[in-house]
mmCIF file of C-alpha atoms in Angstrom:
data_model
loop_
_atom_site.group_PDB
_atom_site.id
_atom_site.type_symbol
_atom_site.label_atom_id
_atom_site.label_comp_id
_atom_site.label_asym_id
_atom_site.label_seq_id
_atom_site.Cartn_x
_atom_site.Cartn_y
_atom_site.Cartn_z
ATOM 1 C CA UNK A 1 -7.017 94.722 -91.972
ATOM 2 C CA UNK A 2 -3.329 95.927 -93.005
ATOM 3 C CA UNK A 3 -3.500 96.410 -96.677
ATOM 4 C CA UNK A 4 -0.417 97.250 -98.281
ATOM 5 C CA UNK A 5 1.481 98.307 -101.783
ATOM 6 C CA UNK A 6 4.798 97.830 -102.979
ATOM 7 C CA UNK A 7 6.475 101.246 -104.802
ATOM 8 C CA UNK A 8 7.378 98.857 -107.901
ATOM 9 C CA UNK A 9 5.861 98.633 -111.208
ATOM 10 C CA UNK A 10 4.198 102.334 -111.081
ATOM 11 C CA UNK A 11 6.193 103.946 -113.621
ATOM 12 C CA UNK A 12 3.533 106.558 -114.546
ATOM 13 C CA UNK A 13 3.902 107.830 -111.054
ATOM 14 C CA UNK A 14 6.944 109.763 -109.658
ATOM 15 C CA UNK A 15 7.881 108.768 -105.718
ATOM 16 C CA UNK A 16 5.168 111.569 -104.001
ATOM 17 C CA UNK A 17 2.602 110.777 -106.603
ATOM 18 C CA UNK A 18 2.936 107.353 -105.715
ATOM 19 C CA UNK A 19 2.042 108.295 -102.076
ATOM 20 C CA UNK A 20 -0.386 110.503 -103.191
ATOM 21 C CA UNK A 21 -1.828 107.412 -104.944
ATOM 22 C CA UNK A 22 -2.184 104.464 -101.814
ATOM 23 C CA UNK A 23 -4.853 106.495 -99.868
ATOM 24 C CA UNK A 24 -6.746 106.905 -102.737
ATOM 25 C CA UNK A 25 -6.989 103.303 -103.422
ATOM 26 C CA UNK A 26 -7.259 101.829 -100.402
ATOM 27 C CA UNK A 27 -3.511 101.350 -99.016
ATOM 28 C CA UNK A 28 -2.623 101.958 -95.759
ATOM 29 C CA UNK A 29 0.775 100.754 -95.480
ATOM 30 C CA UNK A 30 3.727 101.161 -98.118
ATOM 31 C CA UNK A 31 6.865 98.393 -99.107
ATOM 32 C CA UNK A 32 9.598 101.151 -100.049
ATOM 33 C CA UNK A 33 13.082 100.281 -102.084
ATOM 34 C CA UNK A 34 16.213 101.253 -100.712
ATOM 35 C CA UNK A 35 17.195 103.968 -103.393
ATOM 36 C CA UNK A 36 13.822 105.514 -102.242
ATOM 37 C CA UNK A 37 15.336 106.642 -99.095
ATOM 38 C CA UNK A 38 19.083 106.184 -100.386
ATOM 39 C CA UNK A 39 20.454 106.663 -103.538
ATOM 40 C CA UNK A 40 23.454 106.225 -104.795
ATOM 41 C CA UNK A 41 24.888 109.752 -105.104
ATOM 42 C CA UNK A 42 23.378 110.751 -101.468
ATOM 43 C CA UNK A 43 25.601 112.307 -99.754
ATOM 44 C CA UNK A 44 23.186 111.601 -96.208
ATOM 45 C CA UNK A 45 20.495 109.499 -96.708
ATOM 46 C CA UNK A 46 19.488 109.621 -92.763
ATOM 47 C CA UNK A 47 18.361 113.082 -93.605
ATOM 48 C CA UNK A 48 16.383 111.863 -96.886
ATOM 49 C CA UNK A 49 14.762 108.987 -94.785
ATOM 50 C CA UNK A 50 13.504 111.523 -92.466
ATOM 51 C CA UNK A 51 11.795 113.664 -95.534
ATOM 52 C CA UNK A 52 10.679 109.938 -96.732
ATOM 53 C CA UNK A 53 8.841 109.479 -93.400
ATOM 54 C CA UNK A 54 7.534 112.925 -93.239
ATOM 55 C CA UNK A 55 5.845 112.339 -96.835
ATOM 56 C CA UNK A 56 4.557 108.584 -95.773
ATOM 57 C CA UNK A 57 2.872 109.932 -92.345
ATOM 58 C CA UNK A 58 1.601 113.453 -94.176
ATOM 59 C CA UNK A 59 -0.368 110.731 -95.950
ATOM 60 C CA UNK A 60 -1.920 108.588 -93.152
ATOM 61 C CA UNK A 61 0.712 105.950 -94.261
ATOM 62 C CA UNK A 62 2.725 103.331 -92.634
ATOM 63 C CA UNK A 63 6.097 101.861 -94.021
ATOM 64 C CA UNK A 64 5.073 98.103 -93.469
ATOM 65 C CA UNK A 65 8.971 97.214 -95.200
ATOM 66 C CA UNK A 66 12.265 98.333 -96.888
ATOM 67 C CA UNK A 67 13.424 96.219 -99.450
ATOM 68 C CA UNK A 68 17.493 95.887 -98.723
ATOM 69 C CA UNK A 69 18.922 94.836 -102.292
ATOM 70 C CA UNK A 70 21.546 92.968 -100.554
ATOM 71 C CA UNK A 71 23.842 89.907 -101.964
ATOM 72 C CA UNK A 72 24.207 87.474 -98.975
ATOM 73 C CA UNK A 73 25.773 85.113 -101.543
ATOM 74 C CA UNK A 74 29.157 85.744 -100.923
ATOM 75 C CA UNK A 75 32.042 84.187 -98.571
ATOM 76 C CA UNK A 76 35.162 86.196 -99.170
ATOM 77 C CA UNK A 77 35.061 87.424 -95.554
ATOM 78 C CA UNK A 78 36.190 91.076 -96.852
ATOM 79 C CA UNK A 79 32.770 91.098 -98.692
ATOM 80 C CA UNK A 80 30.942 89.590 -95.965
ATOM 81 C CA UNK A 81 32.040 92.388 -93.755
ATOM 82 C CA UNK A 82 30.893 94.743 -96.485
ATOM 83 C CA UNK A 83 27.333 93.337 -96.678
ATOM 84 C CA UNK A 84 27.522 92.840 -93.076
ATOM 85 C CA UNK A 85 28.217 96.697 -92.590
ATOM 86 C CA UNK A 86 25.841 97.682 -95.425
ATOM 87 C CA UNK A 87 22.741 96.011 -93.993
ATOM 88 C CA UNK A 88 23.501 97.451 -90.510
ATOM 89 C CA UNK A 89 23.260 100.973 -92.487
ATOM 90 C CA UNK A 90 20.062 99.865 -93.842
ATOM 91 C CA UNK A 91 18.522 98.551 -90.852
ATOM 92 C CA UNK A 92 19.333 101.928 -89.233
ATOM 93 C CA UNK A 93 17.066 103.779 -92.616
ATOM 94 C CA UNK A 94 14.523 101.833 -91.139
ATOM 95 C CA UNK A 95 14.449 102.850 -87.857
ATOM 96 C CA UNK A 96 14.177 106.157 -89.487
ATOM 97 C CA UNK A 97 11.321 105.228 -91.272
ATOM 98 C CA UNK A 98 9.242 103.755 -88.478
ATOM 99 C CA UNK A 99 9.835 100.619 -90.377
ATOM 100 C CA UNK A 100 9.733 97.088 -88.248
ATOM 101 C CA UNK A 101 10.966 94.944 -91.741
ATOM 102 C CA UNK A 102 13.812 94.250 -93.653
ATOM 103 C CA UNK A 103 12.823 92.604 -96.755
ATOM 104 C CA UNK A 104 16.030 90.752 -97.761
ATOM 105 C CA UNK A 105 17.250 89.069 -100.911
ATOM 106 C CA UNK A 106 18.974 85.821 -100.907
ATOM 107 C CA UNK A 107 21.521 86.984 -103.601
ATOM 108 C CA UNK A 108 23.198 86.318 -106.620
ATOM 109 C CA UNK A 109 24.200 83.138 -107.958
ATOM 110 C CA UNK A 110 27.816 83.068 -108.584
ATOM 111 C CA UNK A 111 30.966 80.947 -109.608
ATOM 112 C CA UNK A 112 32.600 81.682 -106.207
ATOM 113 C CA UNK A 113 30.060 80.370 -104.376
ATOM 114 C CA UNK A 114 28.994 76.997 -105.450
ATOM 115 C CA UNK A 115 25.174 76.216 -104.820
ATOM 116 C CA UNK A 116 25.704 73.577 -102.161
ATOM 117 C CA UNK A 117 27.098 76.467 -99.957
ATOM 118 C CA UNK A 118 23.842 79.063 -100.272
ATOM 119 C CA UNK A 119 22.257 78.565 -97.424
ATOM 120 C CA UNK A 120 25.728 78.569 -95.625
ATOM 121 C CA UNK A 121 26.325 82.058 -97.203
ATOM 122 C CA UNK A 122 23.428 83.832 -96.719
ATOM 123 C CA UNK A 123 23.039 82.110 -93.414
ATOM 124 C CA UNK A 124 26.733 83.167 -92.350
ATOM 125 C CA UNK A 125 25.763 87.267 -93.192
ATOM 126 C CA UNK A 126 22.531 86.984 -91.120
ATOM 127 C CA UNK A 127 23.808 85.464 -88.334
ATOM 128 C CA UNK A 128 26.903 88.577 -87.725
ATOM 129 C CA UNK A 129 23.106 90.968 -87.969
ATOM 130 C CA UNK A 130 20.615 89.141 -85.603
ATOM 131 C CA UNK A 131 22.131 90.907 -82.550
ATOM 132 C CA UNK A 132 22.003 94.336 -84.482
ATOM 133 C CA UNK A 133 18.635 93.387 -85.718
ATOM 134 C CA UNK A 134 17.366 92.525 -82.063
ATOM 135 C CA UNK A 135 18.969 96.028 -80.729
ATOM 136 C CA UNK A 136 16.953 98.004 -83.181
ATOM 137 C CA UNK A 137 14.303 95.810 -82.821
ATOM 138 C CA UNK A 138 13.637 94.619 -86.841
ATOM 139 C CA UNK A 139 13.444 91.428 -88.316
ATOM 140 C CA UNK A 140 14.160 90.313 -91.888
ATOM 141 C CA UNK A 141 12.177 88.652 -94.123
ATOM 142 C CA UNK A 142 13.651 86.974 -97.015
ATOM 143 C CA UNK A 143 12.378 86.780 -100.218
ATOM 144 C CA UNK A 144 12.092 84.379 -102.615
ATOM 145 C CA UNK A 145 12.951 86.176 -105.319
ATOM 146 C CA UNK A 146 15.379 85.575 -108.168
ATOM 147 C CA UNK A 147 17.209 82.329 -108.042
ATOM 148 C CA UNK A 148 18.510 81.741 -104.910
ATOM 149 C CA UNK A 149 15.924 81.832 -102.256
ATOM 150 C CA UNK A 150 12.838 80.703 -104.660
ATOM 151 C CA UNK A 151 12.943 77.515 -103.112
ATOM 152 C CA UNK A 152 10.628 76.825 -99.633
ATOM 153 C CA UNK A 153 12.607 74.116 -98.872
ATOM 154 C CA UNK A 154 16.202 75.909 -98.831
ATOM 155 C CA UNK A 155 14.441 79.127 -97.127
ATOM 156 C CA UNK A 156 13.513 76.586 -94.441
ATOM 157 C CA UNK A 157 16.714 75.274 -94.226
ATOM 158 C CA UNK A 158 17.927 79.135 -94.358
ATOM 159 C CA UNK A 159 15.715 79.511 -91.404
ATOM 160 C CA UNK A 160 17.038 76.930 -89.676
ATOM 161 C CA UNK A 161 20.542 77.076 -89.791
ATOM 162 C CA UNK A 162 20.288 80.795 -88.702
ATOM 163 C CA UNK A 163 18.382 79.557 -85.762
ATOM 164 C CA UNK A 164 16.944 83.032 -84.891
ATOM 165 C CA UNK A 165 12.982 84.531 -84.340
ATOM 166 C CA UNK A 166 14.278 87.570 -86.257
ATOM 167 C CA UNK A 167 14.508 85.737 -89.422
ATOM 168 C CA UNK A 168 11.535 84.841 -91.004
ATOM 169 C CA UNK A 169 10.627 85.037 -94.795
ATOM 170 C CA UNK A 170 8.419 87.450 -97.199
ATOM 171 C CA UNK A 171 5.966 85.046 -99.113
ATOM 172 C CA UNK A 172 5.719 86.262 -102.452
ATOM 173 C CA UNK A 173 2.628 84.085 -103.575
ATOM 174 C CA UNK A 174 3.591 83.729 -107.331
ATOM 175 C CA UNK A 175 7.492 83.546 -107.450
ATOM 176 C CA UNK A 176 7.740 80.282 -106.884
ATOM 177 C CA UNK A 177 5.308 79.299 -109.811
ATOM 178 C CA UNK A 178 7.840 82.050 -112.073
ATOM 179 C CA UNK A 179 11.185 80.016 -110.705
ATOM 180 C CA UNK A 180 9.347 76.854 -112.418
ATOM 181 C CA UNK A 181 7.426 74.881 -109.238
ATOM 182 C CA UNK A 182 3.925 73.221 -109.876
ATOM 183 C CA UNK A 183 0.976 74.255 -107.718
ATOM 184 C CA UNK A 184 1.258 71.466 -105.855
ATOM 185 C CA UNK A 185 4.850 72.585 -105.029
ATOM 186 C CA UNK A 186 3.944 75.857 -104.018
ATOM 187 C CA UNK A 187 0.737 74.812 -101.980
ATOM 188 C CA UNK A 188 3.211 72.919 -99.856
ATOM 189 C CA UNK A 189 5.876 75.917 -99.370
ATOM 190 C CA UNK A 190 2.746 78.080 -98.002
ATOM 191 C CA UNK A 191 2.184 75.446 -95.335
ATOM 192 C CA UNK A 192 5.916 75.047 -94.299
ATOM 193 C CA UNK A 193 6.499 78.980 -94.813
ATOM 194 C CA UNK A 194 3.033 80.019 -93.241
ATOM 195 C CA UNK A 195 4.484 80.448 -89.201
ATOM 196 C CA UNK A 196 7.610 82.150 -90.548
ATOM 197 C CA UNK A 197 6.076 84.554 -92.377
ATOM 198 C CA UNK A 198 6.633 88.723 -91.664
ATOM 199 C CA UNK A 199 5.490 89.938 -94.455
ATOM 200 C CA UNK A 200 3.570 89.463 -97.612
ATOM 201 C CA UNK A 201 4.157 89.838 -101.621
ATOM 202 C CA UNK A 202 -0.167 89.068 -102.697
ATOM 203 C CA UNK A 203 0.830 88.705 -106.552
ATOM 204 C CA UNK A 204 -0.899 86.447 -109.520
ATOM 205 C CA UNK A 205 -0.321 85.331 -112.584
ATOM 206 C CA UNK A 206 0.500 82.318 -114.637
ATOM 207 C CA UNK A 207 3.248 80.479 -115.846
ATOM 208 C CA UNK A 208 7.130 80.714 -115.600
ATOM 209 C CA UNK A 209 10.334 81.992 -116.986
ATOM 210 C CA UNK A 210 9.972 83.256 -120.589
ATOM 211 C CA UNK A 211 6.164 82.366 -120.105
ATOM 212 C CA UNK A 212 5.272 84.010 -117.260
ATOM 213 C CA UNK A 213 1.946 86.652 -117.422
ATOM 214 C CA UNK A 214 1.428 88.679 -114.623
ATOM 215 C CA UNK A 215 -2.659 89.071 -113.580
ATOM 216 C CA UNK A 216 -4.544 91.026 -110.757
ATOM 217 C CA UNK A 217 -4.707 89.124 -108.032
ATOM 218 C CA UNK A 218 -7.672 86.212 -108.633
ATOM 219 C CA UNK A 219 -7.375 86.029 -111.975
ATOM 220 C CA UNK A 220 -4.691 83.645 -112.339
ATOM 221 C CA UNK A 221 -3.513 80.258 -111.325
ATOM 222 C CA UNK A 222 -2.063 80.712 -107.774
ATOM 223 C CA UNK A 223 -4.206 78.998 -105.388
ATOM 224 C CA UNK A 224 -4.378 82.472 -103.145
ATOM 225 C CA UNK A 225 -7.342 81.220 -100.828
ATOM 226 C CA UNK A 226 -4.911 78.300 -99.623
ATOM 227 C CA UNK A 227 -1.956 81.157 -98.924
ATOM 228 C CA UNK A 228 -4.712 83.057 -97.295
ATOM 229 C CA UNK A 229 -5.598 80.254 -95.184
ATOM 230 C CA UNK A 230 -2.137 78.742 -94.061
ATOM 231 C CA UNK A 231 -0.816 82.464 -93.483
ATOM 232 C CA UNK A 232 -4.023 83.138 -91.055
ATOM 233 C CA UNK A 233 -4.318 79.326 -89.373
ATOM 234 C CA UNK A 234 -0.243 80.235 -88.303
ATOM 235 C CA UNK A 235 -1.764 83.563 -86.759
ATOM 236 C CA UNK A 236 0.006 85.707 -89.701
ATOM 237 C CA UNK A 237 -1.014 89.808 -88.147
ATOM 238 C CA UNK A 238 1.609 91.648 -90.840
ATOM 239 C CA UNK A 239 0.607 93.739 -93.789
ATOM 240 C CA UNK A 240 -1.127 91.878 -96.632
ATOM 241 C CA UNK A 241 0.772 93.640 -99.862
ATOM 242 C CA UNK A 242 -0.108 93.786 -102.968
ATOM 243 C CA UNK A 243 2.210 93.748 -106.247
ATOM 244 C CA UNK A 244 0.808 93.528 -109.579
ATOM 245 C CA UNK A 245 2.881 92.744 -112.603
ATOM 246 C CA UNK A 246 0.026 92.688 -115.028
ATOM 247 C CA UNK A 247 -0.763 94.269 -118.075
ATOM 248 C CA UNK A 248 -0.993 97.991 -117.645
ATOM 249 C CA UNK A 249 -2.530 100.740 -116.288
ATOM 250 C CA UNK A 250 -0.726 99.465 -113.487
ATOM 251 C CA UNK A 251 -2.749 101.796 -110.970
ATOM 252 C CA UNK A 252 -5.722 100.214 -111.950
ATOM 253 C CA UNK A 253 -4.376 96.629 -111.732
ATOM 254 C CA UNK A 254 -3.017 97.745 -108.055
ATOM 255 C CA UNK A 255 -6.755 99.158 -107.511
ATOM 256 C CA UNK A 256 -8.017 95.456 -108.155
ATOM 257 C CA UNK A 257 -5.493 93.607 -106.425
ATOM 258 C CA UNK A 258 -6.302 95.909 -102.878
ATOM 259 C CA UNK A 259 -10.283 95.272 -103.701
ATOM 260 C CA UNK A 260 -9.164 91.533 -104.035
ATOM 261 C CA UNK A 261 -7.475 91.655 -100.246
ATOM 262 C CA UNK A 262 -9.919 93.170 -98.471
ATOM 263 C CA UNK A 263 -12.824 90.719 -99.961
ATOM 264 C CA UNK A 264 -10.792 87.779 -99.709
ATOM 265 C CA UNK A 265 -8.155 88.239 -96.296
#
């Protein structure tokens, strides 16, 4: 089993104690951010990806996928060729990094961009990468996360309109109940979502919005043994990762939620 852990939500932890920390519990594979590997003041962040991979495989470790921070929501076509340009530098940090996923954002909402023209956006950037993406042989998976893409039905249509096997999604199993769907809702986003999954956010909790608690994994109100089940009946074989955005000690809520995996997946 592929049991994974996002570096978020560890703040007692600097970046190597954080690595030192997934063995120890149970994690074999690692979700990175993109300032891990490139901040904003590096002046060559190929050469700090390399030290990144050095410190993941010292470890027995496996970078499963990099989160891209990237704002498809745009249509200027100067700042499409900017995101364009910046998410072929990021799917190059990957390579670096052994990595085979490019967890994406949707973007930001935004007066420019009216929402009736989302999926158009974000489907316009992706489609100028998919030929990149099949050279260096990633695929991105696209969150939904924030307000944009925490919809199933619009990250199908996403899907769709893009019309290409390297674009898939990252199921993030409570963000649609914190965007404000019912179970029901979600339930039905798992089975739609399920074959086009690449990669996996395991997270819990309850409520939305201004109400939202997160809780280790099983001890809140997502319906995780129906994820489970559509993600494995659509032959899912990616890394099942854990974030936990409970109460702290966060290291012991990740402990829980990697106990919960490999009982439950």
């Amino acid at each position: 089993m592929k049991v994974g852990v996002i570096h978020y939500n560890f703040p007692q932890f600097t970046f190597e104690q954080f690595l030192d920390y997934c063995p120890d519990a149970g994690f074999g594979y690692v979700e990175l951010q993109i300032g891990d590997v490139w901040a904003k003041d590096a002046s060559n962040p190929e050469a700090d990806a390399e030290k990144v991979l050095k410190m993941v495989q010292a470890r027995g470790l496996q970078v499963s996928s990099l989160a891209a921070s990237n704002d498809f929501i745009v249509l200027d076509p100067e700042v499409v060729a900017a995101q364009v340009e910046r998410m072929k530098h990021v799917i190059r940090l990957a390579n670096i990094l052994e990595c085979p996923v490019i967890r994406t954002e949707g973007g930001q909402p935004k007066d420019s961009v009216p929402e009736a023209r989302w999926v158009e956006a974000m489907a316009g950037c992706l489609k100028r990468l998919v030929e990149y993406a099949e050279e260096r042989n990633v695929v991105f998976a696209v969150d939904n996360h924030g307000y944009c893409t925490n919809d199933g039905d619009r990250q199908l249509a996403l899907i769709e309109a893009v019309g290409s096997p390297r674009v898939g999604v990252n199921l993030d199993t409570m963000n649609y109940r914190w965007f404000g769907h019912d179970i029901p809702t979600i339930n039905r986003y798992y089975e739609i979502l399920a074959k086009h999954t690449f990669h996996t956010h395991l997270k819990d909790g309850f409520g939305s919005r201004e109400n939202y608690k997160g809780a280790a994994l099983g001890e809140g109100e997502i319906n995780l043994a129906h994820a489970v089940k559509c993600l494995k009946d659509a032959g899912y074989d990616g890394v099942w990762c854990a974030e936990y955005e409970g109460p702290p000690p966060t290291d012991v809520g990740y402990r829980k939620c990697g106990e919960w995996i490999r009982k439950n997946v």
